[in-house]
Amino acid sequence: MDPDRKSVVSSFYGARKPSIDALNHDYPAHSPSPTGRRDDASSFFTPERSSMDHLNGTRGSAGYNRGSFFHAGREEPLKGDVGESKGPTDAWDVYADFNNAGPRYSTAFGSQPAYTQLPVTPVKEETIASDGKVEMVTVPALGPEWAKDEMYGATKAGKAERKKETRREFWKAFNRGERGLCGRYFTRKVLVFTLFGLCAAVAIVVAFTIPRVPAFAFSVDHPLVNATGSWATAVPTIFAPAVANFSFPAFASLQADTNSNFLPVKFTSLSASVFDLDTGVQIGSGKFGQFSLPAKAFPQIMLPLNFTYIADDMNDPTFKNWYDGCKNAGLFPDRKRPAVKFRLVLDMKIFGLPGSRQASTQISNANCPVELAMNAA
């Protein structure tokens, strides 16, 4: 560019200035402001020159004039200004118009005007450690580094092995007396004494409460008693030598021994079978319902029996024994009839004992409870 050439263009605000080679001209170095920032009212091109007032000055300024803008009111402080108040402000009550206590519903439902202010929720301030250190965590880029034993422990077999090992360690510590079944309670010594006391208590309870099978015996004077009452007509009395059969009702007079029992003995059923003592043939039966016998006593029992027997002929030894024993006493010179001999087997079910129990007794000198007529053939 020609240095002697003058610019025909006026300055920015009308003043003529000599042309300057912008490429070859050395401009003076700018000294920074002591405050470190440029005045907003200074000129855009000449910082050292004060701004001109557009209303009072004859020369305008291209700088920023803060008076040319509309004042919006209070100027907000800079972020982090120490002069700004940090105290808690009043919380906004969202329920003011919905709890029938706000200004809008001051007279609703006949209540007095009141405003329910909710308590202010304290603001939790996050603080940073005084040393200002931040812990850094390194995450493996290829995922978690699990060992082979850790991967095996996550399998079903590994879990079962750990449970087995835990049980083994538990019983080992229990046998050593280091721990109990319930933590530090109920150790092996306590368990042994507890089981011993429990067994002793059970044995004592069983000894006093479990029923015993009573013993039975026939009455010495009258083992068989003639039937009375309804049982006398329940079974017909028949002796027929022609057809070799007989039947008659009777009572077996029994005496029970319950001295081995501490509680009353309750029978749910009692059945009897009568067998001839010489031939072993069954000649009668009986049944008794539910009944109870007192403990530590010798109670009497009248057991109803049904004697019934059918033989092939009158020479049958079983029929002959019972037919001769029940004949009329006047047919014998000494008025003494032959004694009847039989064995009584009792099947009983006792409450408190499993299954059924059996007892038997026999007699060889009993009198027949039936006496036939003199002319009975």
PDB file of N, CA and C in Angstrom, residues 74-167:
ATOM      1  N   ARG A  74     -33.549  -4.481  41.158  1.00  0.00           N
ATOM      2  CA  ARG A  74     -32.431  -4.959  41.984  1.00  0.00           C
ATOM      3  C   ARG A  74     -31.487  -5.795  41.148  1.00  0.00           C
ATOM      4  N   GLU A  75     -30.206  -5.494  41.280  1.00  0.00           N
ATOM      5  CA  GLU A  75     -29.205  -6.262  40.559  1.00  0.00           C
ATOM      6  C   GLU A  75     -28.873  -7.522  41.349  1.00  0.00           C
ATOM      7  N   GLU A  76     -28.895  -8.667  40.651  1.00  0.00           N
ATOM      8  CA  GLU A  76     -28.606  -9.936  41.313  1.00  0.00           C
ATOM      9  C   GLU A  76     -27.124 -10.028  41.617  1.00  0.00           C
ATOM     10  N   PRO A  77     -26.769 -10.546  42.769  1.00  0.00           N
ATOM     11  CA  PRO A  77     -25.339 -10.684  43.092  1.00  0.00           C
ATOM     12  C   PRO A  77     -24.703 -11.789  42.267  1.00  0.00           C
ATOM     13  N   LEU A  78     -23.422 -11.735  42.204  1.00  0.00           N
ATOM     14  CA  LEU A  78     -22.698 -12.789  41.508  1.00  0.00           C
ATOM     15  C   LEU A  78     -22.824 -14.104  42.258  1.00  0.00           C
ATOM     16  N   LYS A  79     -22.630 -15.206  41.525  1.00  0.00           N
ATOM     17  CA  LYS A  79     -22.739 -16.532  42.124  1.00  0.00           C
ATOM     18  C   LYS A  79     -21.664 -16.704  43.190  1.00  0.00           C
ATOM     19  N   GLY A  80     -22.099 -17.148  44.363  1.00  0.00           N
ATOM     20  CA  GLY A  80     -21.155 -17.345  45.446  1.00  0.00           C
ATOM     21  C   GLY A  80     -20.826 -16.086  46.201  1.00  0.00           C
ATOM     22  N   ASP A  81     -21.636 -15.004  46.059  1.00  0.00           N
ATOM     23  CA  ASP A  81     -21.366 -13.755  46.755  1.00  0.00           C
ATOM     24  C   ASP A  81     -21.515 -13.975  48.249  1.00  0.00           C
ATOM     25  N   VAL A  82     -20.516 -13.578  49.005  1.00  0.00           N
ATOM     26  CA  VAL A  82     -20.538 -13.798  50.451  1.00  0.00           C
ATOM     27  C   VAL A  82     -21.559 -12.917  51.119  1.00  0.00           C
ATOM     28  N   GLY A  83     -21.980 -11.856  50.436  1.00  0.00           N
ATOM     29  CA  GLY A  83     -22.945 -10.959  51.049  1.00  0.00           C
ATOM     30  C   GLY A  83     -24.370 -11.446  50.946  1.00  0.00           C
ATOM     31  N   GLU A  84     -24.620 -12.483  50.136  1.00  0.00           N
ATOM     32  CA  GLU A  84     -25.980 -12.997  49.975  1.00  0.00           C
ATOM     33  C   GLU A  84     -26.388 -13.779  51.219  1.00  0.00           C
ATOM     34  N   SER A  85     -27.614 -13.613  51.664  1.00  0.00           N
ATOM     35  CA  SER A  85     -28.100 -14.300  52.860  1.00  0.00           C
ATOM     36  C   SER A  85     -28.345 -15.770  52.540  1.00  0.00           C
ATOM     37  N   LYS A  86     -27.866 -16.643  53.409  1.00  0.00           N
ATOM     38  CA  LYS A  86     -28.034 -18.086  53.221  1.00  0.00           C
ATOM     39  C   LYS A  86     -28.993 -18.696  54.233  1.00  0.00           C
ATOM     40  N   GLY A  87     -29.723 -17.905  54.949  1.00  0.00           N
ATOM     41  CA  GLY A  87     -30.634 -18.425  55.951  1.00  0.00           C
ATOM     42  C   GLY A  87     -31.828 -19.112  55.318  1.00  0.00           C
ATOM     43  N   PRO A  88     -32.519 -19.988  56.047  1.00  0.00           N
ATOM     44  CA  PRO A  88     -33.691 -20.688  55.495  1.00  0.00           C
ATOM     45  C   PRO A  88     -34.839 -19.734  55.260  1.00  0.00           C
ATOM     46  N   THR A  89     -35.515 -19.934  54.163  1.00  0.00           N
ATOM     47  CA  THR A  89     -36.675 -19.123  53.807  1.00  0.00           C
ATOM     48  C   THR A  89     -37.941 -19.856  54.168  1.00  0.00           C
ATOM     49  N   ASP A  90     -39.043 -19.131  54.150  1.00  0.00           N
ATOM     50  CA  ASP A  90     -40.331 -19.739  54.480  1.00  0.00           C
ATOM     51  C   ASP A  90     -40.717 -20.757  53.413  1.00  0.00           C
ATOM     52  N   ALA A  91     -41.108 -21.956  53.871  1.00  0.00           N
ATOM     53  CA  ALA A  91     -41.498 -23.008  52.925  1.00  0.00           C
ATOM     54  C   ALA A  91     -42.875 -22.720  52.360  1.00  0.00           C
ATOM     55  N   TRP A  92     -43.079 -23.141  51.152  1.00  0.00           N
ATOM     56  CA  TRP A  92     -44.372 -22.953  50.502  1.00  0.00           C
ATOM     57  C   TRP A  92     -45.274 -24.105  50.886  1.00  0.00           C
ATOM     58  N   ASP A  93     -46.382 -23.770  51.515  1.00  0.00           N
ATOM     59  CA  ASP A  93     -47.317 -24.783  52.002  1.00  0.00           C
ATOM     60  C   ASP A  93     -48.242 -25.175  50.865  1.00  0.00           C
ATOM     61  N   VAL A  94     -48.061 -26.409  50.333  1.00  0.00           N
ATOM     62  CA  VAL A  94     -48.867 -26.844  49.202  1.00  0.00           C
ATOM     63  C   VAL A  94     -50.288 -27.199  49.629  1.00  0.00           C
ATOM     64  N   TYR A  95     -50.486 -27.436  50.933  1.00  0.00           N
ATOM     65  CA  TYR A  95     -51.810 -27.805  51.414  1.00  0.00           C
ATOM     66  C   TYR A  95     -52.615 -26.602  51.898  1.00  0.00           C
ATOM     67  N   ALA A  96     -52.115 -25.374  51.633  1.00  0.00           N
ATOM     68  CA  ALA A  96     -52.765 -24.194  52.203  1.00  0.00           C
ATOM     69  C   ALA A  96     -54.212 -24.071  51.758  1.00  0.00           C
ATOM     70  N   ASP A  97     -54.500 -24.388  50.487  1.00  0.00           N
ATOM     71  CA  ASP A  97     -55.859 -24.226  49.966  1.00  0.00           C
ATOM     72  C   ASP A  97     -56.634 -25.529  49.952  1.00  0.00           C
ATOM     73  N   PHE A  98     -56.104 -26.604  50.553  1.00  0.00           N
ATOM     74  CA  PHE A  98     -56.785 -27.897  50.478  1.00  0.00           C
ATOM     75  C   PHE A  98     -57.032 -28.528  51.843  1.00  0.00           C
ATOM     76  N   ASN A  99     -56.570 -27.929  52.912  1.00  0.00           N
ATOM     77  CA  ASN A  99     -56.797 -28.504  54.238  1.00  0.00           C
ATOM     78  C   ASN A  99     -57.825 -27.729  55.046  1.00  0.00           C
ATOM     79  N   ASN A 100     -58.627 -26.915  54.349  1.00  0.00           N
ATOM     80  CA  ASN A 100     -59.697 -26.144  54.994  1.00  0.00           C
ATOM     81  C   ASN A 100     -59.175 -25.211  56.077  1.00  0.00           C
ATOM     82  N   ALA A 101     -57.922 -24.848  56.014  1.00  0.00           N
ATOM     83  CA  ALA A 101     -57.371 -23.927  57.003  1.00  0.00           C
ATOM     84  C   ALA A 101     -56.653 -22.756  56.358  1.00  0.00           C
ATOM     85  N   GLY A 102     -56.578 -22.727  55.021  1.00  0.00           N
ATOM     86  CA  GLY A 102     -55.894 -21.645  54.344  1.00  0.00           C
ATOM     87  C   GLY A 102     -56.774 -20.419  54.206  1.00  0.00           C
ATOM     88  N   PRO A 103     -56.229 -19.364  53.640  1.00  0.00           N
ATOM     89  CA  PRO A 103     -57.010 -18.123  53.489  1.00  0.00           C
ATOM     90  C   PRO A 103     -58.229 -18.309  52.604  1.00  0.00           C
ATOM     91  N   ARG A 104     -58.145 -19.224  51.643  1.00  0.00           N
ATOM     92  CA  ARG A 104     -59.259 -19.374  50.714  1.00  0.00           C
ATOM     93  C   ARG A 104     -60.474 -19.996  51.389  1.00  0.00           C
ATOM     94  N   TYR A 105     -60.234 -20.862  52.348  1.00  0.00           N
ATOM     95  CA  TYR A 105     -61.321 -21.546  53.046  1.00  0.00           C
ATOM     96  C   TYR A 105     -61.329 -21.138  54.508  1.00  0.00           C
ATOM     97  N   SER A 106     -61.195 -19.863  54.764  1.00  0.00           N
ATOM     98  CA  SER A 106     -61.081 -19.403  56.143  1.00  0.00           C
ATOM     99  C   SER A 106     -62.362 -19.614  56.921  1.00  0.00           C
ATOM    100  N   THR A 107     -63.518 -19.578  56.279  1.00  0.00           N
ATOM    101  CA  THR A 107     -64.790 -19.726  56.995  1.00  0.00           C
ATOM    102  C   THR A 107     -65.514 -20.992  56.596  1.00  0.00           C
ATOM    103  N   ALA A 108     -64.823 -21.948  55.983  1.00  0.00           N
ATOM    104  CA  ALA A 108     -65.491 -23.186  55.563  1.00  0.00           C
ATOM    105  C   ALA A 108     -65.792 -24.054  56.767  1.00  0.00           C
ATOM    106  N   PHE A 109     -66.929 -24.722  56.741  1.00  0.00           N
ATOM    107  CA  PHE A 109     -67.387 -25.648  57.772  1.00  0.00           C
ATOM    108  C   PHE A 109     -67.472 -24.978  59.142  1.00  0.00           C
ATOM    109  N   GLY A 110     -67.655 -23.668  59.176  1.00  0.00           N
ATOM    110  CA  GLY A 110     -67.852 -22.972  60.434  1.00  0.00           C
ATOM    111  C   GLY A 110     -66.605 -22.804  61.260  1.00  0.00           C
ATOM    112  N   SER A 111     -65.402 -23.003  60.686  1.00  0.00           N
ATOM    113  CA  SER A 111     -64.163 -22.869  61.447  1.00  0.00           C
ATOM    114  C   SER A 111     -63.678 -21.427  61.403  1.00  0.00           C
ATOM    115  N   GLN A 112     -62.842 -21.067  62.365  1.00  0.00           N
ATOM    116  CA  GLN A 112     -62.292 -19.732  62.430  1.00  0.00           C
ATOM    117  C   GLN A 112     -61.189 -19.573  61.394  1.00  0.00           C
ATOM    118  N   PRO A 113     -61.017 -18.358  60.872  1.00  0.00           N
ATOM    119  CA  PRO A 113     -59.931 -18.141  59.892  1.00  0.00           C
ATOM    120  C   PRO A 113     -58.587 -18.474  60.518  1.00  0.00           C
ATOM    121  N   ALA A 114     -57.906 -19.356  59.887  1.00  0.00           N
ATOM    122  CA  ALA A 114     -56.585 -19.757  60.388  1.00  0.00           C
ATOM    123  C   ALA A 114     -55.783 -20.300  59.232  1.00  0.00           C
ATOM    124  N   TYR A 115     -54.519 -20.278  59.393  1.00  0.00           N
ATOM    125  CA  TYR A 115     -53.626 -20.787  58.353  1.00  0.00           C
ATOM    126  C   TYR A 115     -52.644 -21.752  59.006  1.00  0.00           C
ATOM    127  N   THR A 116     -52.651 -22.970  58.493  1.00  0.00           N
ATOM    128  CA  THR A 116     -51.791 -24.007  59.053  1.00  0.00           C
ATOM    129  C   THR A 116     -50.480 -24.026  58.296  1.00  0.00           C
ATOM    130  N   GLN A 117     -49.441 -23.625  58.970  1.00  0.00           N
ATOM    131  CA  GLN A 117     -48.124 -23.578  58.342  1.00  0.00           C
ATOM    132  C   GLN A 117     -47.406 -24.899  58.580  1.00  0.00           C
ATOM    133  N   LEU A 118     -46.947 -25.519  57.506  1.00  0.00           N
ATOM    134  CA  LEU A 118     -46.200 -26.765  57.646  1.00  0.00           C
ATOM    135  C   LEU A 118     -44.809 -26.479  58.186  1.00  0.00           C
ATOM    136  N   PRO A 119     -44.258 -27.438  58.927  1.00  0.00           N
ATOM    137  CA  PRO A 119     -42.891 -27.218  59.442  1.00  0.00           C
ATOM    138  C   PRO A 119     -41.891 -27.145  58.303  1.00  0.00           C
ATOM    139  N   VAL A 120     -40.898 -26.325  58.517  1.00  0.00           N
ATOM    140  CA  VAL A 120     -39.869 -26.122  57.500  1.00  0.00           C
ATOM    141  C   VAL A 120     -38.953 -27.331  57.468  1.00  0.00           C
ATOM    142  N   THR A 121     -38.782 -27.885  56.286  1.00  0.00           N
ATOM    143  CA  THR A 121     -37.898 -29.040  56.132  1.00  0.00           C
ATOM    144  C   THR A 121     -36.459 -28.560  56.076  1.00  0.00           C
ATOM    145  N   PRO A 122     -35.627 -29.035  56.994  1.00  0.00           N
ATOM    146  CA  PRO A 122     -34.225 -28.575  56.969  1.00  0.00           C
ATOM    147  C   PRO A 122     -33.529 -29.039  55.703  1.00  0.00           C
ATOM    148  N   VAL A 123     -32.731 -28.148  55.163  1.00  0.00           N
ATOM    149  CA  VAL A 123     -31.994 -28.437  53.937  1.00  0.00           C
ATOM    150  C   VAL A 123     -30.675 -29.081  54.311  1.00  0.00           C
ATOM    151  N   LYS A 124     -30.467 -30.248  53.759  1.00  0.00           N
ATOM    152  CA  LYS A 124     -29.239 -30.980  54.040  1.00  0.00           C
ATOM    153  C   LYS A 124     -28.133 -30.467  53.132  1.00  0.00           C
ATOM    154  N   GLU A 125     -27.097 -29.951  53.753  1.00  0.00           N
ATOM    155  CA  GLU A 125     -25.983 -29.404  52.988  1.00  0.00           C
ATOM    156  C   GLU A 125     -24.919 -30.469  52.807  1.00  0.00           C
ATOM    157  N   GLU A 126     -24.523 -30.627  51.594  1.00  0.00           N
ATOM    158  CA  GLU A 126     -23.476 -31.584  51.287  1.00  0.00           C
ATOM    159  C   GLU A 126     -22.122 -30.934  51.528  1.00  0.00           C
ATOM    160  N   THR A 127     -21.329 -31.604  52.283  1.00  0.00           N
ATOM    161  CA  THR A 127     -20.005 -31.082  52.614  1.00  0.00           C
ATOM    162  C   THR A 127     -18.945 -31.980  52.008  1.00  0.00           C
ATOM    163  N   ILE A 128     -17.839 -31.398  51.776  1.00  0.00           N
ATOM    164  CA  ILE A 128     -16.695 -32.120  51.233  1.00  0.00           C
ATOM    165  C   ILE A 128     -15.643 -32.212  52.320  1.00  0.00           C
ATOM    166  N   ALA A 129     -14.921 -33.304  52.313  1.00  0.00           N
ATOM    167  CA  ALA A 129     -13.898 -33.504  53.332  1.00  0.00           C
ATOM    168  C   ALA A 129     -12.911 -32.350  53.325  1.00  0.00           C
ATOM    169  N   SER A 130     -12.377 -32.072  54.525  1.00  0.00           N
ATOM    170  CA  SER A 130     -11.470 -30.933  54.659  1.00  0.00           C
ATOM    171  C   SER A 130     -10.204 -31.110  53.844  1.00  0.00           C
ATOM    172  N   ASP A 131      -9.753 -32.371  53.712  1.00  0.00           N
ATOM    173  CA  ASP A 131      -8.526 -32.562  52.954  1.00  0.00           C
ATOM    174  C   ASP A 131      -8.753 -32.442  51.453  1.00  0.00           C
ATOM    175  N   GLY A 132     -10.059 -32.530  51.017  1.00  0.00           N
ATOM    176  CA  GLY A 132     -10.363 -32.346  49.603  1.00  0.00           C
ATOM    177  C   GLY A 132      -9.981 -33.514  48.732  1.00  0.00           C
ATOM    178  N   LYS A 133      -9.682 -34.675  49.335  1.00  0.00           N
ATOM    179  CA  LYS A 133      -9.271 -35.829  48.545  1.00  0.00           C
ATOM    180  C   LYS A 133     -10.491 -36.608  48.078  1.00  0.00           C
ATOM    181  N   VAL A 134     -10.433 -37.132  46.898  1.00  0.00           N
ATOM    182  CA  VAL A 134     -11.501 -37.931  46.315  1.00  0.00           C
ATOM    183  C   VAL A 134     -10.953 -39.316  46.031  1.00  0.00           C
ATOM    184  N   GLU A 135     -11.661 -40.335  46.528  1.00  0.00           N
ATOM    185  CA  GLU A 135     -11.193 -41.705  46.331  1.00  0.00           C
ATOM    186  C   GLU A 135     -11.550 -42.172  44.927  1.00  0.00           C
ATOM    187  N   MET A 136     -10.598 -42.697  44.245  1.00  0.00           N
ATOM    188  CA  MET A 136     -10.786 -43.199  42.893  1.00  0.00           C
ATOM    189  C   MET A 136     -10.851 -44.722  42.934  1.00  0.00           C
ATOM    190  N   VAL A 137     -11.806 -45.292  42.209  1.00  0.00           N
ATOM    191  CA  VAL A 137     -11.996 -46.740  42.156  1.00  0.00           C
ATOM    192  C   VAL A 137     -11.702 -47.208  40.748  1.00  0.00           C
ATOM    193  N   THR A 138     -10.872 -48.219  40.654  1.00  0.00           N
ATOM    194  CA  THR A 138     -10.514 -48.772  39.357  1.00  0.00           C
ATOM    195  C   THR A 138     -11.400 -49.977  39.069  1.00  0.00           C
ATOM    196  N   VAL A 139     -12.119 -49.960  37.981  1.00  0.00           N
ATOM    197  CA  VAL A 139     -12.995 -51.050  37.574  1.00  0.00           C
ATOM    198  C   VAL A 139     -12.315 -51.812  36.450  1.00  0.00           C
ATOM    199  N   PRO A 140     -12.176 -53.134  36.581  1.00  0.00           N
ATOM    200  CA  PRO A 140     -11.546 -53.890  35.489  1.00  0.00           C
ATOM    201  C   PRO A 140     -12.321 -53.727  34.193  1.00  0.00           C
ATOM    202  N   ALA A 141     -11.607 -53.565  33.144  1.00  0.00           N
ATOM    203  CA  ALA A 141     -12.251 -53.335  31.850  1.00  0.00           C
ATOM    204  C   ALA A 141     -12.877 -54.597  31.290  1.00  0.00           C
ATOM    205  N   LEU A 142     -12.393 -55.769  31.701  1.00  0.00           N
ATOM    206  CA  LEU A 142     -12.892 -57.032  31.158  1.00  0.00           C
ATOM    207  C   LEU A 142     -13.810 -57.746  32.139  1.00  0.00           C
ATOM    208  N   GLY A 143     -14.450 -57.040  33.058  1.00  0.00           N
ATOM    209  CA  GLY A 143     -15.386 -57.661  33.975  1.00  0.00           C
ATOM    210  C   GLY A 143     -14.713 -58.079  35.269  1.00  0.00           C
ATOM    211  N   PRO A 144     -15.488 -58.667  36.220  1.00  0.00           N
ATOM    212  CA  PRO A 144     -14.932 -59.065  37.506  1.00  0.00           C
ATOM    213  C   PRO A 144     -13.927 -60.193  37.349  1.00  0.00           C
ATOM    214  N   GLU A 145     -12.860 -60.091  38.116  1.00  0.00           N
ATOM    215  CA  GLU A 145     -11.814 -61.101  38.057  1.00  0.00           C
ATOM    216  C   GLU A 145     -12.111 -62.157  39.115  1.00  0.00           C
ATOM    217  N   TRP A 146     -12.917 -63.189  38.779  1.00  0.00           N
ATOM    218  CA  TRP A 146     -13.284 -64.256  39.700  1.00  0.00           C
ATOM    219  C   TRP A 146     -12.302 -65.407  39.575  1.00  0.00           C
ATOM    220  N   ALA A 147     -11.939 -65.941  40.728  1.00  0.00           N
ATOM    221  CA  ALA A 147     -11.059 -67.100  40.736  1.00  0.00           C
ATOM    222  C   ALA A 147     -11.862 -68.366  40.454  1.00  0.00           C
ATOM    223  N   LYS A 148     -11.153 -69.458  40.215  1.00  0.00           N
ATOM    224  CA  LYS A 148     -11.825 -70.709  39.879  1.00  0.00           C
ATOM    225  C   LYS A 148     -12.609 -71.252  41.069  1.00  0.00           C
ATOM    226  N   ASP A 149     -12.069 -71.103  42.293  1.00  0.00           N
ATOM    227  CA  ASP A 149     -12.792 -71.596  43.464  1.00  0.00           C
ATOM    228  C   ASP A 149     -14.038 -70.759  43.740  1.00  0.00           C
ATOM    229  N   GLU A 150     -13.997 -69.461  43.427  1.00  0.00           N
ATOM    230  CA  GLU A 150     -15.182 -68.631  43.592  1.00  0.00           C
ATOM    231  C   GLU A 150     -16.272 -69.016  42.597  1.00  0.00           C
ATOM    232  N   MET A 151     -15.896 -69.317  41.384  1.00  0.00           N
ATOM    233  CA  MET A 151     -16.878 -69.755  40.395  1.00  0.00           C
ATOM    234  C   MET A 151     -17.463 -71.110  40.767  1.00  0.00           C
ATOM    235  N   TYR A 152     -16.635 -71.998  41.359  1.00  0.00           N
ATOM    236  CA  TYR A 152     -17.153 -73.296  41.806  1.00  0.00           C
ATOM    237  C   TYR A 152     -18.094 -73.138  43.001  1.00  0.00           C
ATOM    238  N   GLY A 153     -17.790 -72.156  43.865  1.00  0.00           N
ATOM    239  CA  GLY A 153     -18.654 -71.926  45.015  1.00  0.00           C
ATOM    240  C   GLY A 153     -20.026 -71.410  44.642  1.00  0.00           C
ATOM    241  N   ALA A 154     -20.167 -70.814  43.458  1.00  0.00           N
ATOM    242  CA  ALA A 154     -21.465 -70.313  43.018  1.00  0.00           C
ATOM    243  C   ALA A 154     -22.339 -71.404  42.422  1.00  0.00           C
ATOM    244  N   THR A 155     -21.780 -72.596  42.172  1.00  0.00           N
ATOM    245  CA  THR A 155     -22.564 -73.689  41.605  1.00  0.00           C
ATOM    246  C   THR A 155     -23.335 -74.420  42.697  1.00  0.00           C
ATOM    247  N   LYS A 156     -24.240 -75.317  42.280  1.00  0.00           N
ATOM    248  CA  LYS A 156     -25.052 -76.073  43.225  1.00  0.00           C
ATOM    249  C   LYS A 156     -24.199 -77.028  44.044  1.00  0.00           C
ATOM    250  N   ALA A 157     -23.227 -77.653  43.396  1.00  0.00           N
ATOM    251  CA  ALA A 157     -22.344 -78.567  44.120  1.00  0.00           C
ATOM    252  C   ALA A 157     -21.504 -77.821  45.149  1.00  0.00           C
ATOM    253  N   GLY A 158     -21.046 -76.617  44.788  1.00  0.00           N
ATOM    254  CA  GLY A 158     -20.261 -75.835  45.735  1.00  0.00           C
ATOM    255  C   GLY A 158     -21.071 -75.417  46.945  1.00  0.00           C
ATOM    256  N   LYS A 159     -22.330 -75.018  46.732  1.00  0.00           N
ATOM    257  CA  LYS A 159     -23.186 -74.638  47.857  1.00  0.00           C
ATOM    258  C   LYS A 159     -23.458 -75.834  48.766  1.00  0.00           C
ATOM    259  N   ALA A 160     -23.711 -77.017  48.153  1.00  0.00           N
ATOM    260  CA  ALA A 160     -23.944 -78.217  48.967  1.00  0.00           C
ATOM    261  C   ALA A 160     -22.707 -78.583  49.773  1.00  0.00           C
ATOM    262  N   GLU A 161     -21.533 -78.413  49.188  1.00  0.00           N
ATOM    263  CA  GLU A 161     -20.295 -78.715  49.905  1.00  0.00           C
ATOM    264  C   GLU A 161     -20.095 -77.755  51.074  1.00  0.00           C
ATOM    265  N   ARG A 162     -20.429 -76.472  50.879  1.00  0.00           N
ATOM    266  CA  ARG A 162     -20.298 -75.516  51.977  1.00  0.00           C
ATOM    267  C   ARG A 162     -21.265 -75.840  53.112  1.00  0.00           C
ATOM    268  N   LYS A 163     -22.503 -76.230  52.758  1.00  0.00           N
ATOM    269  CA  LYS A 163     -23.462 -76.608  53.801  1.00  0.00           C
ATOM    270  C   LYS A 163     -22.984 -77.840  54.569  1.00  0.00           C
ATOM    271  N   LYS A 164     -22.429 -78.812  53.845  1.00  0.00           N
ATOM    272  CA  LYS A 164     -21.916 -80.009  54.506  1.00  0.00           C
ATOM    273  C   LYS A 164     -20.763 -79.674  55.428  1.00  0.00           C
ATOM    274  N   GLU A 165     -19.884 -78.804  54.985  1.00  0.00           N
ATOM    275  CA  GLU A 165     -18.763 -78.390  55.818  1.00  0.00           C
ATOM    276  C   GLU A 165     -19.243 -77.621  57.044  1.00  0.00           C
ATOM    277  N   THR A 166     -20.288 -76.794  56.868  1.00  0.00           N
ATOM    278  CA  THR A 166     -20.842 -76.052  58.004  1.00  0.00           C
ATOM    279  C   THR A 166     -21.439 -77.000  59.035  1.00  0.00           C
ATOM    280  N   ARG A 167     -22.173 -78.022  58.570  1.00  0.00           N
ATOM    281  CA  ARG A 167     -22.737 -79.001  59.507  1.00  0.00           C
ATOM    282  C   ARG A 167     -21.639 -79.782  60.219  1.00  0.00           C
TER     283      ARG A 167
END
